[in-house]
Amino acid sequence: MTLSSDTRPADGTIAGQNAAPVLSARNLSLYIREGRNRIRIVSDVSFEIAAGEFFALVGESGSGKTMIARSIMRLLPASMLEIEGDLEFCGKSLTSLPENRMRALRGGAISMIFQEPMTSLDPLMPVGRQIEETLELHSDLNRRQRAERIETLLTDVRFAEPAKVAAMFPHELSGGMRQRAMIAMALANNPQLLIADEPTTALDVTIQREVMEIIQRLRRKYGLSVLFISHDLSLVHQYAERVGVLYGGVLMEAGPERDVIGRSAHPYTQALLNCAPGRRVAGERRRGIGGTVPSPRDWAPGCRFRDRCERADAACANSEIPVKDLSPEWRAKCLRPTE
Amino acid sequence: MIQTSQTATMSARDVCKTFHRSNGWFAKPSETRALQGVSFDVEPKEIFGIVGESGCGKSTLARVLVGLENQDSGSLSLGGRKLFGPGMADVPPVKRGIQMVFQDPYASLNPRMQVGEAIAEGLAISGMARSEREDRVAETLSLVGLSPDAAQKHPFQFSGGQRQRICIARALVMEPEFLVADEAVSALDISVQMQILNMLLDLRDRIGLSIIFITHDISVVEYLCDTVMVMYGGKAVERGKTADVLDNPQDSYTQTLISSVPRL
């Protein structure tokens, strides 16, 4: 297993025929610096993403989902974000990787797309040139091959006239087109893992569907694993194969989508699903969740959700909440999950 | 007790608004036809949803309704009385009976002003005495589910959901007949969003408030609104009872929109 990015042919044989997951996080904890103190923002999160799998992390703001994504890419320096525990990419540790090796991975074997495509694109550079930059860095293609590759990539994300789009500047594209250009750029070096941090939140639903369908199609075509970060349960329900639900930096429930969303066991997941608006009969009120998400500075020992939980009692304040296995691949961190 | 008149129907007829943008000294200015003849009626105590994608003109319509923009042509009336236009200069904005709540509760409150002052500002402008203002502020705060001592705090001491409650209180204290809410729950977490939606439903039942709720989120419309108007390209393409429009959309854009919404 090599970490270099140019090992897979563009015609898309599936990565990682071996059993090792593409990404695994074990007891991952993240800390941010605040003056002399460090504040824990993610505690003991473990999950795995298999080759070709669509894994979604869902949570409200402040749940730590974006920080987990950034820690995988190590986008923040160690002085700002401390990583404890293990992060492994294709069986190799990412946490101990020196910065220059990490650099070869970013945009190569692991790539990322963000919520606001306008701020992630260089406004002064044509789209094609920006894609070419990542190709120059990570591959040994010559100029002509690069031009061909750019055309294939832009066609892959459903641009009817790839040559025309390659010559355009970001401000000439609409939000959905920019996000598609970002996806083309992210896929330039045949990554094995695509991290998508709320990629459709800023887009209209009709465009959202277009972008999601593109991600889905390319995932199948290239055997890509996707780590999808979202707050939108209905979107996750539609596209994810496995789901992890985060609350206050803790992975509350994780497992196959049909279990976690279909028949959730954790009271937080259930409450969250009950918050989703939708049709109601006259006079009906969905219950929602009282209170607000606690800030990392106010985290007390025990279950983070207990103040807002209907099933909570004195035992929930104990410091250790066990993770219960509900099936070989489905688990919930709760004292009394519904069976 | 804060009450609204519960009798006024809002009517918009053929509202048009075009924005002009200069392209430099010698070039022809470009035009954006944001609203192209939009008409609708909102009955008393109705929650009227306006949906559409970004750029469809829904926010421009909201701004026209509260008088932040002037329409080019068409008329707006509330309970038979004309809202804007010639001869309307003598009705001060605070007496028009329409108030607005914006998307971002962080940006729409003055960080240096105590919450009580912010809520009472409109009352002060309309000339109400201080002691009376304080009573009204306390009453309105409890109406939106905040404790009266919130009046002495500053916006940074509140969460996003609480700030949106403050913004709604600031609108309601003027006893409007209509509340225009432009993407008022879009910036909130879903657990908090549900609290605000339920509060709006309760306010309608308790004080008879009519609400024009502008959003891009079909599932929110489904939960909250009695009637919905779908906008596309500055025009109203479909209008009707929420359940009818969602179950049996007639317009091709509405059909695309509804089929694109991910469902649980």
JSON list of C-alpha atoms in Angstrom, two decimals, chain B residues 62 99-102 179-184 200 211-215:
[
{"chain": "B", "resi": 62, "resn": "ALA", "atom": "CA", "xyz": [-40.48, 41.02, 1.38]},
{"chain": "B", "resi": 99, "resn": "GLN", "atom": "CA", "xyz": [-43.16, 44.34, 10.85]},
{"chain": "B", "resi": 100, "resn": "MET", "atom": "CA", "xyz": [-40.27, 42.25, 9.63]},
{"chain": "B", "resi": 101, "resn": "VAL", "atom": "CA", "xyz": [-37.94, 39.58, 10.97]},
{"chain": "B", "resi": 102, "resn": "PHE", "atom": "CA", "xyz": [-34.70, 38.86, 9.12]},
{"chain": "B", "resi": 179, "resn": "LEU", "atom": "CA", "xyz": [-45.36, 39.83, 10.33]},
{"chain": "B", "resi": 180, "resn": "VAL", "atom": "CA", "xyz": [-43.04, 39.36, 7.35]},
{"chain": "B", "resi": 181, "resn": "ALA", "atom": "CA", "xyz": [-40.39, 36.75, 8.13]},
{"chain": "B", "resi": 182, "resn": "ASP", "atom": "CA", "xyz": [-37.60, 36.45, 5.56]},
{"chain": "B", "resi": 183, "resn": "GLU", "atom": "CA", "xyz": [-35.82, 33.10, 6.01]},
{"chain": "B", "resi": 184, "resn": "ALA", "atom": "CA", "xyz": [-36.28, 33.57, 9.74]},
{"chain": "B", "resi": 200, "resn": "LEU", "atom": "CA", "xyz": [-45.05, 31.24, 15.38]},
{"chain": "B", "resi": 211, "resn": "ILE", "atom": "CA", "xyz": [-47.56, 35.86, 8.87]},
{"chain": "B", "resi": 212, "resn": "ILE", "atom": "CA", "xyz": [-45.90, 36.04, 5.48]},
{"chain": "B", "resi": 213, "resn": "PHE", "atom": "CA", "xyz": [-43.15, 33.47, 5.73]},
{"chain": "B", "resi": 214, "resn": "ILE", "atom": "CA", "xyz": [-40.45, 33.51, 3.09]},
{"chain": "B", "resi": 215, "resn": "THR", "atom": "CA", "xyz": [-38.24, 30.46, 2.80]}
]
